[in-house]
mmCIF file of C-alpha atoms and ligand atoms in Angstrom:
data_model
loop_
_atom_site.group_PDB
_atom_site.id
_atom_site.type_symbol
_atom_site.label_atom_id
_atom_site.label_comp_id
_atom_site.label_asym_id
_atom_site.label_seq_id
_atom_site.Cartn_x
_atom_site.Cartn_y
_atom_site.Cartn_z
ATOM 1 C CA MET A 1 -18.411 19.654 2.164
ATOM 2 C CA GLN A 2 -16.298 17.340 3.124
ATOM 3 C CA LEU A 3 -12.813 17.490 0.994
ATOM 4 C CA ILE A 4 -9.206 15.322 0.607
ATOM 5 C CA ASP A 5 -6.308 17.366 -0.580
ATOM 6 C CA THR A 6 -4.641 14.521 -2.374
ATOM 7 C CA HIS A 7 -1.363 16.670 -3.332
ATOM 8 C CA THR A 8 0.407 18.989 -1.061
ATOM 9 C CA HIS A 9 4.071 20.323 -0.039
ATOM 10 C CA LEU A 10 2.836 21.391 3.487
ATOM 11 C CA ASP A 11 6.608 20.439 4.948
ATOM 12 C CA PHE A 12 8.359 23.299 2.740
ATOM 13 C CA GLU A 13 9.328 26.376 4.507
ATOM 14 C CA HIS A 14 6.423 28.083 2.863
ATOM 15 C CA PHE A 15 4.282 26.698 6.115
ATOM 16 C CA ASP A 16 7.111 26.911 8.888
ATOM 17 C CA ALA A 17 5.846 30.362 10.486
ATOM 18 C CA ASP A 18 1.868 29.161 10.644
ATOM 19 C CA ARG A 19 1.110 25.210 9.964
ATOM 20 C CA GLU A 20 -0.889 24.629 12.724
ATOM 21 C CA GLN A 21 -2.828 27.170 12.147
ATOM 22 C CA VAL A 22 -3.544 26.106 8.515
ATOM 23 C CA LEU A 23 -4.226 22.566 9.165
ATOM 24 C CA ALA A 24 -6.724 23.836 11.765
ATOM 25 C CA ARG A 25 -8.320 26.268 9.417
ATOM 26 C CA CYS A 26 -8.564 23.327 6.830
ATOM 27 C CA SER A 27 -10.111 20.622 9.385
ATOM 28 C CA ALA A 28 -12.635 23.882 10.049
ATOM 29 C CA ALA A 29 -13.149 24.295 6.439
ATOM 30 C CA GLY A 30 -13.583 20.177 5.652
ATOM 31 C CA VAL A 31 -10.610 19.452 4.422
ATOM 32 C CA GLU A 32 -10.129 16.245 6.730
ATOM 33 C CA ARG A 33 -6.817 14.475 4.765
ATOM 34 C CA ILE A 34 -4.191 16.276 3.538
ATOM 35 C CA VAL A 35 -1.393 13.944 1.477
ATOM 36 C CA VAL A 36 1.805 15.446 1.943
ATOM 37 C CA LEU A 37 4.935 14.254 -0.341
ATOM 38 C CA GLY A 38 8.124 13.460 -0.308
ATOM 39 C CA VAL A 39 10.361 14.707 -3.243
ATOM 40 C CA HIS A 40 14.196 13.901 -2.380
ATOM 41 C CA GLU A 41 15.904 11.823 0.409
ATOM 42 C CA GLY A 42 16.324 15.373 2.643
ATOM 43 C CA ASN A 43 12.543 15.578 3.368
ATOM 44 C CA TRP A 44 11.519 12.037 3.890
ATOM 45 C CA GLN A 45 12.277 12.406 7.661
ATOM 46 C CA ARG A 46 10.170 15.894 7.932
ATOM 47 C CA VAL A 47 7.007 14.636 5.708
ATOM 48 C CA TRP A 48 6.686 11.286 7.954
ATOM 49 C CA GLN A 49 7.606 12.981 11.116
ATOM 50 C CA LEU A 50 4.259 15.219 9.708
ATOM 51 C CA ALA A 51 2.571 12.367 9.304
ATOM 52 C CA SER A 52 2.901 11.289 12.226
ATOM 53 C CA THR A 53 1.914 14.021 14.570
ATOM 54 C CA GLN A 54 -1.074 15.417 12.626
ATOM 55 C CA PRO A 55 -4.292 13.635 12.264
ATOM 56 C CA ALA A 56 -5.172 14.760 9.082
ATOM 57 C CA VAL A 57 -1.803 14.247 7.237
ATOM 58 C CA HIS A 58 -0.928 11.507 4.924
ATOM 59 C CA ALA A 59 2.544 10.767 3.853
ATOM 60 C CA ALA A 60 4.016 9.314 0.366
ATOM 61 C CA LEU A 61 7.756 9.270 0.101
ATOM 62 C CA GLY A 62 9.471 9.113 -3.326
ATOM 63 C CA LEU A 63 12.501 10.903 -5.638
ATOM 64 C CA HIS A 64 10.682 13.662 -8.051
ATOM 65 C CA PRO A 65 12.256 13.902 -11.380
ATOM 66 C CA VAL A 66 13.089 17.682 -10.999
ATOM 67 C CA PHE A 67 15.119 16.931 -8.101
ATOM 68 C CA LEU A 68 17.815 14.472 -10.069
ATOM 69 C CA ASP A 69 20.574 16.683 -9.145
ATOM 70 C CA ARG A 70 20.452 16.033 -5.828
ATOM 71 C CA HIS A 71 19.384 12.123 -6.080
ATOM 72 C CA ARG A 72 22.363 9.035 -5.518
ATOM 73 C CA ASP A 73 22.031 6.027 -6.397
ATOM 74 C CA ALA A 74 21.965 4.601 -2.624
ATOM 75 C CA HIS A 75 18.779 6.931 -2.136
ATOM 76 C CA LEU A 76 17.105 4.483 -4.237
ATOM 77 C CA HIS A 77 17.802 1.960 -1.137
ATOM 78 C CA GLU A 78 17.209 3.929 1.192
ATOM 79 C CA LEU A 79 13.977 4.267 -0.053
ATOM 80 C CA ARG A 80 13.403 0.673 0.250
ATOM 81 C CA ASN A 81 14.642 1.015 3.477
ATOM 82 C CA TRP A 82 11.814 3.565 4.390
ATOM 83 C CA LEU A 83 8.892 1.667 2.661
ATOM 84 C CA GLN A 84 10.350 -1.867 4.461
ATOM 85 C CA ARG A 85 10.389 0.071 7.711
ATOM 86 C CA LEU A 86 6.928 1.567 7.269
ATOM 87 C CA HIS A 87 5.191 -1.279 5.824
ATOM 88 C CA GLY A 88 1.606 -1.877 6.637
ATOM 89 C CA GLU A 89 1.498 1.763 8.319
ATOM 90 C CA ARG A 90 -1.695 3.287 7.850
ATOM 91 C CA LYS A 91 -0.218 7.156 7.472
ATOM 92 C CA LEU A 92 1.523 5.860 4.254
ATOM 93 C CA CYS A 93 -0.359 5.932 1.579
ATOM 94 C CA ALA A 94 1.474 6.223 -1.473
ATOM 95 C CA LEU A 95 4.879 6.137 -3.636
ATOM 96 C CA GLY A 96 5.400 9.467 -4.684
ATOM 97 C CA GLU A 97 6.632 12.086 -5.786
ATOM 98 C CA ILE A 98 7.684 10.499 -9.041
ATOM 99 C CA GLY A 99 7.668 10.992 -12.683
ATOM 100 C CA LEU A 100 8.883 12.523 -15.909
ATOM 101 C CA ASP A 101 9.489 16.172 -16.540
ATOM 102 C CA TYR A 102 10.681 17.173 -20.100
ATOM 103 C CA TYR A 103 9.501 20.906 -19.482
ATOM 104 C CA ILE A 104 12.673 21.471 -17.136
ATOM 105 C CA ASP A 105 15.897 23.018 -19.091
ATOM 106 C CA THR A 106 18.283 19.822 -20.249
ATOM 107 C CA PRO A 107 16.361 17.225 -18.802
ATOM 108 C CA ASP A 108 17.872 13.923 -18.306
ATOM 109 C CA THR A 109 15.119 11.616 -19.867
ATOM 110 C CA GLU A 110 17.244 9.038 -19.301
ATOM 111 C CA ARG A 111 17.957 9.021 -15.825
ATOM 112 C CA GLN A 112 14.183 10.305 -15.167
ATOM 113 C CA GLN A 113 13.789 7.225 -16.917
ATOM 114 C CA GLN A 114 15.533 4.752 -14.581
ATOM 115 C CA LEU A 115 14.281 6.321 -11.406
ATOM 116 C CA LEU A 116 10.957 5.887 -12.346
ATOM 117 C CA GLU A 117 10.974 2.420 -13.042
ATOM 118 C CA ALA A 118 12.913 1.427 -10.116
ATOM 119 C CA GLN A 119 10.317 3.080 -8.118
ATOM 120 C CA LEU A 120 7.146 1.843 -10.094
ATOM 121 C CA ASP A 121 8.655 -1.713 -9.199
ATOM 122 C CA MET A 122 9.032 -0.698 -5.808
ATOM 123 C CA ALA A 123 5.267 0.515 -5.403
ATOM 124 C CA ALA A 124 4.381 -2.923 -6.809
ATOM 125 C CA GLU A 125 6.428 -4.812 -4.631
ATOM 126 C CA PHE A 126 5.023 -2.385 -1.373
ATOM 127 C CA ALA A 127 1.763 -2.390 -2.807
ATOM 128 C CA LEU A 128 1.293 1.432 -3.074
ATOM 129 C CA PRO A 129 -0.135 3.523 -5.483
ATOM 130 C CA VAL A 130 2.036 5.769 -7.018
ATOM 131 C CA LEU A 131 1.444 9.774 -7.398
ATOM 132 C CA LEU A 132 2.944 10.846 -10.854
ATOM 133 C CA HIS A 133 4.489 14.316 -11.980
ATOM 134 C CA VAL A 134 4.444 14.427 -15.890
ATOM 135 C CA ARG A 135 5.065 17.314 -17.765
ATOM 136 C CA ARG A 136 5.721 17.530 -21.499
ATOM 137 C CA ALA A 137 6.361 13.624 -20.965
ATOM 138 C CA HIS A 138 2.642 11.947 -21.089
ATOM 139 C CA ALA A 139 3.462 9.484 -23.781
ATOM 140 C CA PRO A 140 6.730 8.149 -22.369
ATOM 141 C CA MET A 141 4.881 8.043 -18.827
ATOM 142 C CA ILE A 142 1.825 5.932 -20.638
ATOM 143 C CA ALA A 143 4.441 3.689 -22.831
ATOM 144 C CA THR A 144 5.732 3.128 -19.363
ATOM 145 C CA LEU A 145 2.876 2.354 -17.152
ATOM 146 C CA LYS A 146 1.620 -0.115 -20.057
ATOM 147 C CA ARG A 147 4.924 -2.253 -19.492
ATOM 148 C CA HIS A 148 4.580 -1.487 -15.268
ATOM 149 C CA ARG A 149 1.089 -2.516 -14.501
ATOM 150 C CA LEU A 150 0.802 -1.874 -10.570
ATOM 151 C CA ALA A 151 -2.537 -3.521 -9.196
ATOM 152 C CA HIS A 152 -2.733 -0.186 -7.148
ATOM 153 C CA SER A 153 -2.694 2.466 -9.328
ATOM 154 C CA GLY A 154 -2.659 5.950 -8.776
ATOM 155 C CA ILE A 155 -2.644 9.551 -9.690
ATOM 156 C CA VAL A 156 -1.151 11.722 -12.623
ATOM 157 C CA HIS A 157 -0.909 15.066 -10.915
ATOM 158 C CA ALA A 158 -2.143 18.694 -11.849
ATOM 159 C CA PHE A 159 -3.183 16.525 -15.063
ATOM 160 C CA SER A 160 -3.673 19.149 -17.687
ATOM 161 C CA GLY A 161 -2.950 16.848 -20.753
ATOM 162 C CA SER A 162 -5.600 16.408 -23.522
ATOM 163 C CA TRP A 163 -8.550 14.272 -23.685
ATOM 164 C CA GLU A 164 -6.797 11.071 -25.462
ATOM 165 C CA GLU A 165 -4.043 11.289 -22.688
ATOM 166 C CA ALA A 166 -6.675 11.408 -20.053
ATOM 167 C CA ARG A 167 -8.590 8.395 -21.574
ATOM 168 C CA GLU A 168 -5.139 6.547 -21.536
ATOM 169 C CA TYR A 169 -4.411 6.849 -17.762
ATOM 170 C CA LEU A 170 -8.311 5.698 -17.151
ATOM 171 C CA ARG A 171 -7.608 2.967 -18.701
ATOM 172 C CA LEU A 172 -4.549 2.469 -17.041
ATOM 173 C CA GLY A 173 -7.060 2.541 -13.613
ATOM 174 C CA PHE A 174 -5.671 5.866 -13.002
ATOM 175 C CA LYS A 175 -6.882 8.958 -11.509
ATOM 176 C CA LEU A 176 -6.357 12.534 -12.654
ATOM 177 C CA GLY A 177 -5.580 15.060 -10.341
ATOM 178 C CA LEU A 178 -7.112 18.814 -10.769
ATOM 179 C CA GLY A 179 -6.631 21.615 -9.041
ATOM 180 C CA GLY A 180 -5.737 25.415 -9.182
ATOM 181 C CA ALA A 181 -4.735 24.925 -13.067
ATOM 182 C CA GLY A 182 -8.143 24.772 -14.524
ATOM 183 C CA THR A 183 -10.022 27.607 -12.577
ATOM 184 C CA TRP A 184 -7.814 30.315 -14.601
ATOM 185 C CA PRO A 185 -9.508 31.858 -17.749
ATOM 186 C CA GLN A 186 -6.814 30.366 -20.129
ATOM 187 C CA ALA A 187 -6.587 26.945 -19.034
ATOM 188 C CA ARG A 188 -9.484 26.437 -21.900
ATOM 189 C CA ARG A 189 -8.536 22.856 -22.901
ATOM 190 C CA MET A 190 -8.459 21.754 -19.518
ATOM 191 C CA GLN A 191 -12.045 23.227 -19.422
ATOM 192 C CA ARG A 192 -12.789 20.754 -22.113
ATOM 193 C CA VAL A 193 -11.337 18.050 -20.930
ATOM 194 C CA LEU A 194 -13.009 18.688 -17.574
ATOM 195 C CA ARG A 195 -16.374 18.660 -19.014
ATOM 196 C CA GLN A 196 -15.960 15.272 -20.532
ATOM 197 C CA LEU A 197 -14.420 13.294 -17.822
ATOM 198 C CA PRO A 198 -16.013 10.474 -15.366
ATOM 199 C CA LEU A 199 -16.668 11.656 -11.939
ATOM 200 C CA GLU A 200 -15.265 8.224 -10.944
ATOM 201 C CA SER A 201 -11.549 9.879 -12.530
ATOM 202 C CA ILE A 202 -11.748 12.749 -10.695
ATOM 203 C CA VAL A 203 -9.665 13.855 -7.588
ATOM 204 C CA LEU A 204 -8.828 16.829 -6.020
ATOM 205 C CA GLU A 205 -5.423 19.088 -5.026
ATOM 206 C CA THR A 206 -3.990 21.574 -4.519
ATOM 207 C CA ASP A 207 -0.073 21.169 -4.937
ATOM 208 C CA ALA A 208 0.291 23.597 -2.329
ATOM 209 C CA PRO A 209 2.485 26.161 -1.785
ATOM 210 C CA ASP A 210 2.581 25.949 -5.892
ATOM 211 C CA ILE A 211 -0.624 26.482 -8.066
ATOM 212 C CA PRO A 212 -2.891 29.089 -6.773
ATOM 213 C CA PRO A 213 -6.345 28.762 -7.916
ATOM 214 C CA VAL A 214 -8.003 31.994 -9.778
ATOM 215 C CA GLY A 215 -8.119 35.234 -7.428
ATOM 216 C CA HIS A 216 -5.386 34.093 -6.169
ATOM 217 C CA GLY A 217 -2.813 34.548 -8.338
ATOM 218 C CA GLY A 218 1.171 35.343 -6.608
ATOM 219 C CA GLU A 219 -0.247 34.053 -3.360
ATOM 220 C CA ARG A 220 1.218 31.045 -1.493
ATOM 221 C CA ASN A 221 -1.132 27.963 -2.537
ATOM 222 C CA SER A 222 -2.716 26.465 0.435
ATOM 223 C CA PRO A 223 -5.416 22.891 1.414
ATOM 224 C CA GLU A 224 -7.396 25.537 2.917
ATOM 225 C CA LEU A 225 -8.371 26.651 -0.349
ATOM 226 C CA LEU A 226 -9.348 23.330 -1.987
ATOM 227 C CA PRO A 227 -13.336 23.939 -1.309
ATOM 228 C CA GLU A 228 -13.241 27.301 -3.321
ATOM 229 C CA ILE A 229 -11.022 25.066 -5.913
ATOM 230 C CA CYS A 230 -13.735 22.640 -5.674
ATOM 231 C CA ARG A 231 -16.901 24.711 -6.101
ATOM 232 C CA THR A 232 -14.883 26.700 -9.554
ATOM 233 C CA LEU A 233 -14.060 23.646 -11.041
ATOM 234 C CA ALA A 234 -17.830 22.081 -10.206
ATOM 235 C CA GLU A 235 -19.185 25.428 -11.794
ATOM 236 C CA LEU A 236 -16.827 24.790 -14.939
ATOM 237 C CA LYS A 237 -18.009 21.007 -14.929
ATOM 238 C CA GLY A 238 -21.557 21.996 -14.909
ATOM 239 C CA ILE A 239 -22.764 20.250 -11.654
ATOM 240 C CA GLY A 240 -22.667 21.015 -7.971
ATOM 241 C CA ALA A 241 -19.804 21.398 -5.845
ATOM 242 C CA ASP A 242 -21.678 18.618 -3.344
ATOM 243 C CA GLU A 243 -21.465 15.985 -6.246
ATOM 244 C CA LEU A 244 -17.604 16.792 -7.199
ATOM 245 C CA ALA A 245 -16.426 17.088 -3.600
ATOM 246 C CA ALA A 246 -18.315 13.880 -2.812
ATOM 247 C CA ALA A 247 -16.779 12.052 -5.903
ATOM 248 C CA SER A 248 -13.437 13.082 -5.687
ATOM 249 C CA TYR A 249 -13.395 11.881 -1.960
ATOM 250 C CA ARG A 250 -15.098 8.568 -2.470
ATOM 251 C CA ASN A 251 -12.654 8.226 -5.219
ATOM 252 C CA SER A 252 -9.352 9.272 -3.150
ATOM 253 C CA CYS A 253 -10.745 6.654 -0.062
ATOM 254 C CA GLU A 254 -10.438 3.851 -2.850
ATOM 255 C CA LEU A 255 -7.799 4.713 -4.311
ATOM 256 C CA PHE A 256 -5.571 5.099 -0.956
ATOM 257 C CA GLY A 257 -7.802 2.131 0.703
ATOM 258 C CA TRP A 258 -9.337 4.460 3.519
ATOM 259 C CA ASP A 259 -12.761 3.452 4.956
HETATM 260 ZN ZN1 ZN B 301 4.277 17.744 -6.189
#
């Protein structure tokens, strides 16, 4: 089984003690490529360092809505400098993690929106797909994407919305990132949506160290659990694990422009 983990935070300190071993186990388990996402200006160097030194790791850079307090206006300018400097680098695969989070306490929705739109414009300028974080904000996100059509589209990560919302994203050319959340028995709506989703729309992810799958509650999530997540999701969808693995692998390669 060949797999691509389209969303991880492998640069986080949770992996400082055993990152090399985790990567070795991923490689042995068929997790061939791992996308690591920047979340604020302070971690971009670390993310890029990881991508430049580890063959399996690919980088995305962005300003995450949950870290709004850490972002400064100058960081948008900094991000543009990074994208300019890395333009054409094979290891830079997307702009992200960006998005809207209305689930956090007292979200500054106006500032989140400003930041999102500025970064969507950058993605268009540098011809990169976007990796989106969306919590309780599918309606404003869908409206925003309709105004900012992106030729290279992107992924709605950790998707857990309705079938109607899924369909809107698919019409906009987006893929839906599925991971551990859908594997839990209580995720009944997600599992109904999963059964309806066309295979062309699904990419797999762990969001490691977050969102561990069923059977690993309270543990650190890791990209090495992606084969297990793939098997559980495939069973819930009523298809073979190899079929889901192959489709999500193909979809990820197509999105990121990989051979
Ligand atoms: Zn994330």
